[in-house]
Coordinates of C-alpha atoms in Angstrom, one line a residue:
Chain X
X1304 CA 8.5 31.8 -22.4
X1305 CA 7.4 32.4 -18.8
X1306 CA 9.0 30.9 -15.7
X1307 CA 6.4 28.1 -15.6
X1308 CA 7.0 27.1 -19.2
X1309 CA 10.8 27.0 -19.2
X1310 CA 11.3 24.1 -16.8
X1311 CA 8.3 22.3 -18.1
X1312 CA 9.0 22.7 -21.8
X1313 CA 12.4 21.1 -21.6
X1314 CA 10.9 17.8 -20.6
X1315 CA 7.3 18.1 -21.8
X1316 CA 7.6 15.1 -24.1
X1317 CA 8.9 13.0 -21.2
X1318 CA 6.1 14.2 -18.9
X1319 CA 3.6 12.9 -21.5
X1320 CA 5.4 9.6 -21.6
X1321 CA 5.3 9.5 -17.7
X1322 CA 1.5 10.1 -17.8
X1323 CA 1.0 7.4 -20.5
X1324 CA 3.0 5.0 -18.4
X1325 CA 1.0 5.8 -15.3
X1326 CA -2.3 5.2 -17.2
X1327 CA -1.0 1.9 -18.7
X1328 CA -0.7 0.4 -15.2
X1329 CA -4.4 -0.3 -15.1
X1330 CA -4.5 -1.8 -18.6
X1331 CA -5.9 -5.3 -18.5
X1332 CA -7.3 -4.8 -15.0
X1333 CA -10.8 -4.0 -13.8
X1334 CA -12.5 -1.4 -15.9
X1335 CA -13.7 0.7 -13.0
X1336 CA -10.1 0.8 -11.8
X1337 CA -9.0 2.0 -15.2
X1338 CA -11.6 4.8 -15.0
X1339 CA -10.4 5.7 -11.5
X1340 CA -6.8 5.9 -12.5
X1341 CA -7.7 7.9 -15.5
X1342 CA -9.7 10.4 -13.4
X1343 CA -6.8 10.7 -10.9
X1344 CA -4.2 11.2 -13.6
X1345 CA -6.3 13.7 -15.6
X1346 CA -6.9 15.8 -12.5
X1347 CA -3.4 15.7 -11.4
X1348 CA -1.4 18.8 -10.6
X1349 CA 1.8 20.3 -11.8
X1350 CA 3.9 17.1 -12.0
X1351 CA 6.6 18.9 -10.1
X1352 CA 8.2 15.7 -8.9
X1353 CA 8.6 14.0 -12.3
X1354 CA 9.8 17.4 -13.7
X1355 CA 12.6 17.4 -11.1
X1356 CA 13.6 13.8 -11.7
X1357 CA 13.6 14.2 -15.5
X1358 CA 15.6 17.5 -15.4
X1359 CA 18.2 16.0 -12.9
X1360 CA 18.4 12.9 -15.2
X1361 CA 18.9 15.0 -18.3
X1362 CA 21.5 17.2 -16.6
X1363 CA 23.5 14.0 -15.7
X1364 CA 23.0 12.4 -19.2
X1365 CA 21.0 9.5 -17.7
X1366 CA 19.0 6.9 -19.6
X1367 CA 15.7 8.6 -20.3
X1368 CA 13.7 5.4 -20.5
X1369 CA 14.7 4.4 -16.9
X1370 CA 14.1 8.0 -15.7
X1371 CA 10.6 8.1 -17.2
X1372 CA 9.9 4.8 -15.4
X1373 CA 11.3 6.2 -12.2
X1374 CA 9.3 9.4 -12.6
X1375 CA 6.0 7.5 -13.1
X1376 CA 6.8 5.4 -10.0
X1377 CA 7.3 8.6 -7.9
X1378 CA 4.2 10.3 -9.2
X1379 CA 2.1 7.2 -8.8
X1380 CA 3.3 6.8 -5.3
X1381 CA 2.5 10.5 -4.6
X1382 CA -1.0 10.1 -6.1
X1383 CA -1.7 6.9 -4.1
X1384 CA -0.8 8.6 -0.8
X1385 CA -3.2 11.5 -1.8
X1386 CA -6.0 9.0 -2.4
X1387 CA -5.7 7.5 1.1
X1388 CA -5.1 11.0 2.6
X1389 CA -8.3 12.4 1.1
X1390 CA -10.3 9.4 2.3
X1391 CA -8.9 9.7 5.8
X1392 CA -9.5 13.5 5.9
X1393 CA -12.9 13.1 4.3
X1394 CA -11.9 15.7 1.6
X1395 CA -14.4 16.1 -1.2
X1396 CA -12.3 18.2 -3.5
X1397 CA -8.7 18.4 -4.4
X1398 CA -7.6 21.2 -6.8
X1399 CA -11.3 21.9 -7.2
X1400 CA -11.9 18.5 -8.6
X1401 CA -14.0 15.8 -6.8
X1402 CA -11.8 13.3 -4.9
X1403 CA -12.1 9.6 -5.5
X1404 CA -13.7 9.1 -2.0
X1405 CA -16.3 11.7 -2.8
X1406 CA -17.6 9.4 -5.6
X1407 CA -16.7 5.9 -4.4
X1408 CA -17.1 3.9 -1.3
X1409 CA -14.3 3.9 1.3
X1410 CA -13.6 0.2 0.4
X1411 CA -13.1 0.9 -3.3
X1412 CA -11.0 4.0 -2.4
X1413 CA -8.7 2.0 -0.1
X1414 CA -8.2 -0.7 -2.7
X1415 CA -7.6 1.8 -5.5
X1416 CA -4.8 3.3 -3.4
X1417 CA -3.4 -0.1 -2.7
X1418 CA -3.4 -1.0 -6.4
X1419 CA -1.5 2.2 -7.1
X1420 CA 1.1 1.4 -4.4
X1421 CA 1.5 -2.0 -6.1
X1422 CA 2.0 -0.4 -9.5
X1423 CA 4.3 2.2 -8.1
X1424 CA 6.4 -0.5 -6.6
X1425 CA 6.3 -2.4 -9.9
X1426 CA 7.6 0.6 -11.8
X1427 CA 10.3 1.3 -9.2
X1428 CA 11.4 -2.4 -9.7
X1429 CA 11.5 -1.8 -13.4
X1430 CA 14.2 0.8 -13.0
X1431 CA 16.3 -2.4 -12.3
X1432 CA 18.1 -0.7 -9.5
X1433 CA 18.0 -2.3 -6.0
X1434 CA 19.2 1.0 -4.3
X1435 CA 16.3 2.9 -6.0
X1436 CA 13.8 0.2 -4.8
X1437 CA 15.1 0.5 -1.2
X1438 CA 15.0 4.3 -1.2
X1439 CA 11.5 4.1 -2.7
X1440 CA 10.2 1.6 0.0
X1441 CA 11.8 3.6 2.8
X1442 CA 10.2 6.8 1.6
X1443 CA 6.8 5.3 1.6
X1444 CA 7.4 4.2 5.2
X1445 CA 8.5 7.7 6.2
X1446 CA 5.4 9.3 4.5
X1447 CA 2.9 6.9 6.1
X1448 CA 4.6 7.0 9.6
X1449 CA 4.4 10.8 9.4
X1450 CA 0.6 10.5 9.0
X1451 CA 0.3 8.0 11.8
X1452 CA 2.4 10.3 14.1
X1453 CA 0.1 13.2 13.2
X1454 CA -3.0 11.1 13.9
X1455 CA -1.8 9.8 17.3
X1456 CA 0.1 12.7 18.6
X1457 CA -1.8 15.2 20.7
X1458 CA -3.1 17.8 18.3
X1459 CA -3.0 21.4 19.0
X1460 CA 0.8 21.9 19.2
X1461 CA 2.4 25.0 18.0
X1462 CA 5.9 23.7 17.7
X1463 CA 8.5 24.5 14.9
X1464 CA 10.4 21.2 15.4
X1465 CA 7.3 19.1 15.1
X1466 CA 6.3 21.1 12.1
X1467 CA 9.6 20.6 10.3
X1468 CA 9.5 16.8 11.0
X1469 CA 5.9 16.7 9.7
X1470 CA 6.7 18.5 6.4
X1471 CA 9.7 16.4 5.9
X1472 CA 7.6 13.2 6.1
X1473 CA 4.8 14.7 4.1
X1474 CA 6.6 16.4 1.3
X1475 CA 10.4 16.8 1.5
X1476 CA 11.1 13.1 1.8
X1477 CA 9.6 12.4 -1.7
X1478 CA 11.3 15.5 -3.2
X1479 CA 14.6 14.2 -1.8
X1480 CA 13.9 10.8 -3.3
X1481 CA 13.0 12.3 -6.6
X1482 CA 16.5 13.8 -6.9
X1483 CA 18.5 11.1 -5.1
X1484 CA 16.9 8.3 -7.2
X1485 CA 17.6 10.2 -10.4
X1486 CA 21.2 10.5 -9.2
X1487 CA 21.4 6.8 -8.6
X1488 CA 20.0 5.9 -12.0
X1489 CA 22.6 8.3 -13.6
X1490 CA 25.4 6.8 -11.5
X1491 CA 26.3 10.2 -10.2
X1492 CA 29.3 10.4 -7.9
X1493 CA 28.9 10.6 -4.1
X1494 CA 29.4 14.4 -4.0
X1495 CA 26.9 15.0 -6.7
X1496 CA 24.4 12.6 -5.1
X1497 CA 24.7 14.5 -1.8
X1498 CA 24.2 17.9 -3.4
X1499 CA 21.2 16.5 -5.2
X1500 CA 19.8 15.1 -2.0
X1501 CA 20.2 18.5 -0.4
X1502 CA 18.6 20.2 -3.4
X1503 CA 15.5 17.9 -3.2
X1504 CA 15.3 18.2 0.6
X1505 CA 15.5 22.0 0.7
X1506 CA 13.1 22.4 -2.3
X1507 CA 10.6 20.1 -0.6
X1508 CA 10.7 22.0 2.6
X1509 CA 10.2 25.3 0.8
X1510 CA 7.4 23.8 -1.3
X1511 CA 5.4 22.7 1.7
X1512 CA 6.0 26.0 3.6
X1513 CA 4.6 27.9 0.6
X1514 CA 1.7 25.4 0.4
X1515 CA 0.9 26.2 4.0
X1516 CA 1.2 30.0 3.3
X1517 CA -1.1 29.7 0.3
X1518 CA -3.6 27.9 2.6
X1519 CA -4.0 31.3 4.3
X1520 CA -3.4 33.8 1.5
X1521 CA -5.1 32.2 -1.5
X1522 CA -8.9 32.1 -2.1
X1523 CA -11.4 29.3 -2.0
X1524 CA -11.7 29.0 -5.8
X1525 CA -8.0 28.4 -6.2
X1526 CA -7.6 26.2 -3.2
X1527 CA -10.8 24.2 -4.0
X1528 CA -11.5 24.3 -0.2
X1529 CA -12.0 27.0 2.4
X1530 CA -9.1 29.3 3.3
X1531 CA -7.3 28.3 6.5
X1532 CA -8.3 24.6 6.0
X1533 CA -5.4 23.3 8.2
X1534 CA -6.2 25.5 11.1
X1535 CA -9.9 24.5 10.8
X1536 CA -8.7 20.9 11.4
X1537 CA -6.6 22.0 14.4
X1538 CA -3.4 21.6 12.4
X1539 CA -0.9 24.4 13.1
X1540 CA 1.4 25.2 10.2
X1541 CA 4.3 27.7 10.0
X1542 CA 2.3 30.9 9.5
X1543 CA 0.1 30.1 12.5
X1544 CA 3.2 29.1 14.6
X1545 CA 4.9 32.4 13.8
X1546 CA 1.6 34.3 14.5
X1547 CA 1.1 32.6 17.8
X1548 CA 4.7 33.3 18.8
X1549 CA 4.3 37.0 18.0
X1550 CA 0.8 37.4 19.5
X1551 CA 1.0 34.9 22.4
X1552 CA -0.9 37.2 24.8
X1553 CA -3.6 38.1 22.3
X1554 CA -7.1 37.2 23.3
X1555 CA -7.8 35.3 20.1
X1556 CA -4.6 33.2 20.6
X1557 CA -5.6 32.4 24.2
X1558 CA -9.2 31.5 23.2
X1559 CA -7.8 29.2 20.4
X1560 CA -5.7 27.2 22.8
X1561 CA -8.2 27.3 25.6
X1562 CA -10.6 25.5 23.2
X1563 CA -8.0 22.9 22.4
X1564 CA -7.5 24.3 18.8
X1565 CA -11.2 23.9 18.1
X1566 CA -12.8 27.3 19.0
X1567 CA -16.2 28.6 18.0
X1568 CA -16.3 29.4 14.2
X1569 CA -16.3 33.2 14.6
X1570 CA -13.0 33.1 16.6
X1571 CA -11.5 30.8 14.0
X1572 CA -12.6 33.1 11.1
X1573 CA -11.1 36.1 12.8
X1574 CA -7.9 34.3 13.6
X1575 CA -7.5 33.1 10.0
X1576 CA -8.1 36.7 8.8
X1577 CA -5.6 38.0 11.3
X1578 CA -2.9 35.5 10.3
X1579 CA -3.5 36.3 6.7
X1580 CA -2.9 40.0 7.3
X1581 CA 0.0 39.6 9.7
X1582 CA 3.7 39.7 9.2
X1583 CA 3.7 35.9 9.9
X1584 CA 3.0 35.5 6.1
X1585 CA 6.0 37.5 5.1
X1586 CA 8.1 35.7 7.7
X1587 CA 7.0 32.3 6.5
X1588 CA 7.9 33.4 2.9
X1589 CA 11.3 34.5 4.2
X1590 CA 11.8 31.0 5.7
X1591 CA 10.8 29.3 2.5
X1592 CA 13.2 31.6 0.6
X1593 CA 16.1 30.8 2.8
X1594 CA 15.5 27.1 2.0
X1595 CA 15.4 28.0 -1.7
X1596 CA 18.8 29.7 -1.2
X1597 CA 20.3 26.5 0.3
X1598 CA 18.7 24.7 -2.6
X1599 CA 20.3 27.0 -5.2
X1600 CA 23.7 26.7 -3.4
X1601 CA 23.6 22.9 -3.7
X1602 CA 22.6 23.3 -7.4
X1603 CA 25.7 25.3 -8.1
X1604 CA 27.9 22.3 -7.5
X1605 CA 26.2 20.5 -10.4
X1606 CA 26.9 20.5 -14.1
X1607 CA 26.2 23.9 -15.9
X1608 CA 23.6 23.8 -18.7
X1609 CA 20.0 24.4 -19.7
X1610 CA 18.8 21.7 -17.3
X1611 CA 20.5 23.3 -14.3
X1612 CA 19.1 26.7 -15.4
X1613 CA 15.6 25.0 -15.6
X1614 CA 16.0 23.5 -12.1
X1615 CA 17.0 26.9 -10.8
X1616 CA 13.9 28.4 -12.3
X1617 CA 11.8 25.6 -10.9
X1618 CA 13.2 26.3 -7.5
X1619 CA 12.4 30.0 -7.8
X1620 CA 8.9 29.1 -9.1
X1621 CA 8.2 27.2 -5.9
X1622 CA 8.1 30.4 -3.8
X1623 CA 6.6 32.6 -6.5
X1624 CA 3.6 30.4 -7.4
X1625 CA 0.2 31.4 -6.3
X1626 CA -1.3 27.9 -6.4
Chain B
X158 CA 6.1 -36.1 15.8
X159 CA 2.8 -35.3 14.2
X160 CA 2.2 -34.0 10.7
X161 CA 1.9 -30.5 11.8
X162 CA 5.2 -30.6 13.7
X163 CA 7.4 -32.2 11.1
X164 CA 7.3 -29.4 8.5
X165 CA 7.3 -26.7 11.1
X166 CA 10.1 -28.1 13.3
X167 CA 12.6 -28.2 10.4
X168 CA 12.6 -24.4 10.1
X169 CA 11.3 -23.4 13.5
X170 CA 14.3 -21.3 14.3
X171 CA 14.1 -19.5 11.0
X172 CA 10.3 -18.8 11.6
X173 CA 11.3 -17.1 14.9
X174 CA 13.8 -15.1 13.0
X175 CA 11.1 -14.2 10.4
X176 CA 8.8 -13.0 13.2
X177 CA 11.5 -11.0 14.9
X178 CA 12.3 -9.3 11.6
X179 CA 8.6 -8.5 11.0
X180 CA 8.4 -6.9 14.5
X181 CA 11.6 -4.9 13.9
X182 CA 10.0 -3.1 11.0
X183 CA 8.2 -0.8 13.4
X184 CA 11.2 -0.1 15.6
X185 CA 11.9 3.6 15.8
X186 CA 8.5 4.5 14.4
X187 CA 5.3 5.6 16.2
X188 CA 4.7 3.6 19.4
X189 CA 1.0 2.9 18.6
X190 CA 2.2 1.5 15.3
X191 CA 4.6 -0.8 17.1
X192 CA 1.8 -2.0 19.3
X193 CA -0.4 -2.6 16.3
X194 CA 2.3 -4.6 14.5
X195 CA 3.0 -6.6 17.6
X196 CA -0.7 -7.4 18.0
X197 CA -1.0 -8.5 14.4
X198 CA 2.1 -10.6 14.5
X199 CA 1.2 -12.3 17.8
X200 CA -2.2 -13.2 16.6
X201 CA -0.9 -14.4 13.3
X202 CA -1.8 -17.8 12.0
X203 CA 0.2 -20.8 10.9
X204 CA 2.9 -19.0 9.0
X205 CA 2.4 -21.4 6.1
X206 CA 3.8 -19.1 3.5
X207 CA 7.1 -18.5 5.3
X208 CA 7.3 -22.3 6.0
X209 CA 7.0 -23.0 2.3
X210 CA 9.6 -20.4 1.3
X211 CA 12.1 -21.5 4.0
X212 CA 11.7 -25.3 3.2
X213 CA 12.1 -24.6 -0.6
X214 CA 15.1 -22.5 0.2
X215 CA 16.8 -25.1 2.4
X216 CA 16.0 -27.8 -0.2
X217 CA 17.9 -25.8 -2.8
X218 CA 20.8 -24.8 -0.4
X219 CA 19.9 -21.1 -0.6
X220 CA 21.3 -18.3 1.6
X221 CA 19.1 -18.5 4.7
X222 CA 19.5 -14.9 5.6
X223 CA 18.1 -13.7 2.3
X224 CA 15.4 -16.4 2.6
X225 CA 14.4 -15.2 6.0
X226 CA 14.2 -11.6 4.7
X227 CA 12.1 -12.9 1.7
X228 CA 9.8 -14.8 4.1
X229 CA 9.2 -11.8 6.3
X230 CA 8.4 -9.7 3.2
X231 CA 5.8 -12.3 2.1
X232 CA 4.2 -12.7 5.5
X233 CA 4.1 -9.0 6.1
X234 CA 2.5 -8.4 2.7
X235 CA -0.1 -11.2 3.5
X236 CA -0.8 -9.6 6.9
X237 CA -1.2 -6.1 5.3
X238 CA -3.7 -7.3 2.8
X239 CA -5.7 -9.0 5.7
X240 CA -5.7 -5.6 7.6
X241 CA -7.3 -3.8 4.7
X242 CA -9.6 -6.8 4.0
X243 CA -11.0 -6.9 7.5
X244 CA -11.5 -3.2 7.4
X245 CA -13.4 -3.4 4.1
X246 CA -15.5 -6.4 5.2
X247 CA -16.1 -4.8 8.7
X248 CA -14.8 -8.1 10.2
X249 CA -14.4 -7.8 14.0
X250 CA -12.6 -11.1 14.6
X251 CA -10.0 -13.1 12.7
X252 CA -9.0 -16.5 14.1
X253 CA -11.1 -15.5 17.1
X254 CA -8.9 -12.5 17.9
X255 CA -10.2 -8.9 17.6
X256 CA -9.1 -7.3 14.3
X257 CA -7.3 -4.0 14.1
X258 CA -10.3 -2.3 12.7
X259 CA -12.4 -3.5 15.7
X260 CA -10.2 -1.5 18.0
X261 CA -8.9 1.4 15.8
X262 CA -10.4 4.0 13.6
X263 CA -10.7 3.3 9.9
X264 CA -8.1 5.9 9.2
X265 CA -5.5 4.4 11.6
X266 CA -6.3 0.9 10.1
X267 CA -5.7 2.2 6.5
X268 CA -2.4 3.8 7.5
X269 CA -1.2 0.7 9.4
X270 CA -1.9 -1.4 6.3
X271 CA 0.0 1.1 4.2
X272 CA 2.9 1.1 6.6
X273 CA 3.1 -2.7 6.4
X274 CA 3.0 -2.5 2.5
X275 CA 5.9 -0.1 2.7
X276 CA 7.9 -2.4 5.0
X277 CA 7.1 -5.5 3.0
X278 CA 8.4 -3.7 -0.1
X279 CA 11.5 -2.6 1.9
X280 CA 12.2 -6.2 2.9
X281 CA 11.6 -7.5 -0.6
X282 CA 14.2 -4.9 -1.8
X283 CA 16.6 -6.2 0.9
X284 CA 16.7 -9.6 -0.8
X285 CA 18.8 -7.6 -3.4
X286 CA 17.0 -9.3 -6.2
X287 CA 15.3 -7.2 -8.9
X288 CA 13.3 -10.2 -10.2
X289 CA 12.0 -10.9 -6.7
X290 CA 11.0 -7.3 -6.4
X291 CA 9.1 -7.4 -9.7
X292 CA 7.4 -10.6 -8.7
X293 CA 6.5 -9.2 -5.4
X294 CA 5.0 -6.0 -6.8
X295 CA 3.1 -7.9 -9.4
X296 CA 1.6 -10.2 -6.9
X297 CA 0.3 -7.3 -4.8
X298 CA -1.3 -5.9 -7.9
X299 CA -3.0 -9.3 -8.6
X300 CA -4.3 -9.6 -5.0
X301 CA -5.7 -6.1 -4.9
X302 CA -7.2 -6.3 -8.4
X303 CA -8.9 -9.5 -7.4
X304 CA -10.6 -7.7 -4.6
X305 CA -11.6 -4.8 -6.8
X306 CA -13.1 -7.2 -9.4
X307 CA -15.0 -8.9 -6.6
X308 CA -16.3 -5.6 -5.3
X309 CA -17.4 -4.3 -8.7
X310 CA -18.6 -7.5 -10.4
X311 CA -22.3 -8.4 -10.0
X312 CA -22.4 -10.5 -6.9
X313 CA -24.5 -13.6 -6.7
X314 CA -22.7 -15.6 -9.4
X315 CA -22.4 -19.4 -9.1
X316 CA -19.5 -19.9 -11.6
X317 CA -16.6 -22.2 -11.3
X318 CA -14.3 -20.2 -13.7
X319 CA -14.9 -17.0 -11.7
X320 CA -14.3 -18.9 -8.5
X321 CA -10.9 -20.2 -9.7
X322 CA -9.9 -16.7 -10.9
X323 CA -10.9 -15.3 -7.5
X324 CA -9.0 -17.8 -5.4
X325 CA -5.9 -17.5 -7.6
X326 CA -5.9 -13.7 -6.9
X327 CA -6.8 -14.1 -3.3
X328 CA -4.5 -17.0 -2.3
X329 CA -2.7 -19.0 -4.9
X330 CA -0.8 -16.0 -6.4
X331 CA 1.0 -15.4 -3.1
X332 CA 1.7 -19.2 -2.6
X333 CA 3.1 -19.2 -6.1
X334 CA 5.3 -16.2 -5.3
X335 CA 6.4 -17.9 -2.1
X336 CA 7.9 -20.8 -4.0
X337 CA 9.0 -18.9 -7.1
X338 CA 10.8 -16.2 -5.2
X339 CA 12.6 -18.8 -3.1
X340 CA 13.7 -20.5 -6.4
X341 CA 15.0 -17.1 -7.7
X342 CA 17.0 -16.5 -4.5
X343 CA 18.5 -20.0 -4.7
X344 CA 19.3 -19.5 -8.4
X345 CA 17.3 -22.6 -9.3
X346 CA 17.4 -23.7 -12.9
X347 CA 14.5 -22.9 -15.2
X348 CA 12.9 -26.4 -14.9
X349 CA 13.1 -26.4 -11.1
X350 CA 11.7 -22.9 -11.0
X351 CA 8.7 -24.0 -13.2
X352 CA 8.0 -27.1 -11.0
X353 CA 8.2 -24.9 -7.9
X354 CA 5.8 -22.4 -9.4
X355 CA 3.4 -25.2 -10.1
X356 CA 3.8 -26.6 -6.6
X357 CA 3.0 -23.2 -5.1
X358 CA 0.1 -22.6 -7.4
X359 CA -1.6 -26.0 -6.9
X360 CA -1.0 -25.8 -3.1
X361 CA -2.5 -22.3 -2.9
X362 CA -5.6 -23.4 -4.9
X363 CA -6.1 -26.5 -2.7
X364 CA -5.5 -24.4 0.5
X365 CA -8.2 -21.9 -0.5
X366 CA -10.7 -24.6 -1.5
X367 CA -10.2 -26.2 2.0
X368 CA -10.6 -22.8 3.6
X369 CA -13.9 -22.5 1.8
X370 CA -15.0 -26.0 2.8
X371 CA -14.1 -25.3 6.5
X372 CA -16.3 -22.2 6.3
X373 CA -19.2 -24.7 6.1
X374 CA -18.0 -27.7 8.1
X375 CA -16.2 -26.1 11.0
X376 CA -17.8 -24.4 14.0
X377 CA -18.0 -20.8 15.2
X378 CA -15.4 -21.3 17.9
X379 CA -12.8 -22.5 15.5
X380 CA -13.7 -20.1 12.7
X381 CA -14.0 -17.1 15.0
X382 CA -17.1 -16.1 13.0
X383 CA -20.5 -17.7 12.1
X384 CA -20.4 -20.9 9.9
X385 CA -21.2 -20.2 6.3
X386 CA -19.8 -16.6 6.5
X387 CA -19.1 -16.3 2.8
X388 CA -22.6 -17.3 1.8
X389 CA -24.0 -14.9 4.3
X390 CA -22.1 -12.1 2.4
X391 CA -23.6 -13.4 -0.9
X392 CA -20.2 -14.9 -1.9
X393 CA -20.5 -18.3 -3.6
X394 CA -17.6 -20.6 -3.0
X395 CA -16.9 -24.1 -4.4
X396 CA -19.1 -26.1 -1.9
X397 CA -22.0 -23.8 -2.7
X398 CA -21.3 -23.9 -6.5
X399 CA -21.3 -27.8 -6.4
X400 CA -24.5 -27.9 -4.3
X401 CA -26.4 -25.5 -6.5
X402 CA -25.3 -27.5 -9.6
X403 CA -26.7 -30.7 -8.0
X404 CA -29.8 -29.1 -6.5
X405 CA -30.6 -26.5 -9.1
X406 CA -34.3 -27.2 -9.0
X407 CA -34.5 -27.3 -5.2
X408 CA -36.8 -24.8 -3.7
X409 CA -34.1 -23.4 -1.4
X410 CA -31.7 -22.9 -4.3
X411 CA -34.5 -21.1 -6.2
X412 CA -35.3 -18.9 -3.3
X413 CA -31.7 -18.0 -2.7
X414 CA -31.2 -16.7 -6.3
X415 CA -34.6 -15.1 -6.4
X416 CA -33.5 -13.0 -3.5
X417 CA -30.3 -12.1 -5.3
X418 CA -28.3 -14.2 -2.9
X419 CA -29.6 -12.3 0.1
X420 CA -32.6 -14.4 1.2
X421 CA -34.4 -14.3 4.6
X422 CA -32.2 -15.6 7.4
X423 CA -34.1 -18.8 7.9
X424 CA -33.6 -19.8 4.3
X425 CA -29.9 -19.0 4.5
X426 CA -29.5 -21.1 7.7
X427 CA -31.3 -24.1 6.1
X428 CA -29.2 -23.7 3.0
X429 CA -25.9 -23.6 5.0
X430 CA -27.0 -26.7 6.9
X431 CA -27.9 -28.5 3.7
X432 CA -24.6 -27.7 2.0
X433 CA -22.8 -28.8 5.1
X434 CA -24.6 -32.2 5.0
X435 CA -24.4 -32.6 1.2
X436 CA -22.0 -34.5 -1.0
X437 CA -20.8 -31.0 -2.2
X438 CA -18.4 -31.1 0.8
X439 CA -16.8 -34.4 -0.2
X440 CA -16.7 -33.3 -3.9
X441 CA -15.0 -30.1 -2.9
X442 CA -12.5 -32.1 -0.9
X443 CA -11.9 -34.3 -3.9
X444 CA -11.2 -31.2 -6.0
X445 CA -8.7 -30.0 -3.4
X446 CA -7.1 -33.4 -3.3
X447 CA -6.7 -33.5 -7.0
X448 CA -4.8 -30.2 -6.8
X449 CA -2.6 -31.6 -4.0
X450 CA -1.8 -34.6 -6.4
X451 CA -0.6 -32.1 -9.0
X452 CA 1.3 -30.4 -6.3
X453 CA 3.1 -33.6 -5.2
X454 CA 3.8 -34.6 -8.8
X455 CA 5.6 -31.3 -9.3
X456 CA 7.5 -31.9 -6.1
X457 CA 8.9 -35.2 -7.3
X458 CA 11.0 -33.4 -9.8
X459 CA 12.9 -31.6 -7.0
X460 CA 15.9 -32.7 -4.9
X461 CA 15.2 -35.6 -2.6
X462 CA 15.7 -35.0 1.1
X463 CA 14.1 -34.1 4.4
X464 CA 13.0 -30.7 3.1
X465 CA 11.2 -32.3 0.2
X466 CA 9.6 -34.8 2.6
X467 CA 8.5 -31.9 4.8
X468 CA 7.0 -30.0 1.8
X469 CA 5.1 -33.2 0.9
X470 CA 3.7 -33.4 4.5
X471 CA 2.9 -29.7 4.4
X472 CA 0.9 -30.3 1.2
X473 CA -1.0 -33.2 2.7
X474 CA -1.6 -31.2 5.9
X475 CA -3.4 -28.6 3.8
X476 CA -6.3 -30.9 3.0
X477 CA -6.2 -32.7 6.4
X478 CA -6.3 -29.6 8.7
X479 CA -9.5 -28.7 10.5
X480 CA -8.6 -25.0 10.9

């Protein structure tokens, strides 16, 4: 059993139930909408958020039916934000699979995302927990505000604080909600809830840092888009921030900022290659690993057992994955 | 005191509180987002849905703070759907005021709508009622599905059943939720809740029929867009359905359908003028009035008092308004 399988196998039946529940949300509605939801769910990722929620829930002996409902709500919310993101960014592929907006009109894509928000909210309400509902709605607000800030703020900023704020909005907030909401459903005590919040937060931060590293170190086939995609959009992530700090007097660095983060393509390509081969990659990994350490520390305050072992492996997987 | 003032005056302080609460949702978030929300709230309509919720709530001696929260949730949800609608339809004006999409990029408009959905869900959760949350999420699903059905269904259908389904999704569903959710907050008994649901449903249907009549009988200044706007988009509303039934062998009718509801502009202009001057207008009014009668009948089963009188006047106002 490899690292990947361990934490997934433990809740694999529940993950299937989560996917079924997600698909069921379009039942009885428009047939094109059903097809869209099916496409999105079939092409959909590692299910890392539901895995976390379900493992935390099992660790705390929670009601699995409510935890499955919660997990479906979280994954549907996540998928809905990706639908609108891809539309806004004009992305044609995600994980190598055509995005909804590459096949549908912008109007249909906006409405499909809206429908998924509605169904995510419905599922969150079906956990029958008002605190979960509040957490859920707040998290959506944080995610969307993060995107708006990114859209309106002057681009081309190499700033660690801004970067951390952005990845909190984008990723860590929903990881935090995945663990905290599970803790609420399981009626965990205050201390456990706080450790679980920390676990989710640190894991989410590490996850996004690694995503940003992979954007430089992976290849086009695995990414489903060109290497260095963020930098090509003028978006400066941790590997680039660390590189620019180290090579601030370098000619490429200077040219990049002189062109307001939108230099001629040959400069961009060289820069991406340089970042890829620089110590900024290892330094970013080290940052991610330090967040994983915090994450594991928080985990050690939670009940011993196979679920906690699986969550530990899941956390380690986050920095070891290559996609 | 005129008809308009009576039902508005009774809860005018609460309506101000609703608007303040709506504006507060952007506090602490991105400054452009605050400006957008301010613009949307300042340019925002008759507040008929919060008026209904607040009057129902007062009639049943409900907790006004929770009812204000609920009303803000409903009005924010309504405004969010309009933001995405205007973007999808490419509308540049609403009530004569520039729409958000006329000033912002599609991306910023999508995200502002999403933010408002998030905040509407947050406010709904703050009513601390799980049934209200469920109702709320379901209603958003119904509204969005209605738009998706309209987008994917073959246009150019003159069909009363389809029309009623469409106006239920578009308008009556949220009117129904405005009364039903207030009933839930006030812990109304089952019978009262059912009469209030009926009141909201019938009022919403009548409201949308009148909206569709005004689209033919009003003028460009009041509408903020050309007369006959729906028909210009190939969308057949009740006045047109009734006209086409009566004049099915008319040359204009035939030309309209032969051109798949997209005839040369001179035919369209003549048709709009003909519908405007035909008995289809009075017949549509009669239909709306029959729904108002059902609405008033339901109301008579509810507690006597100034709030019930005000709701009666509000219902009558719906068919008497000219905008």
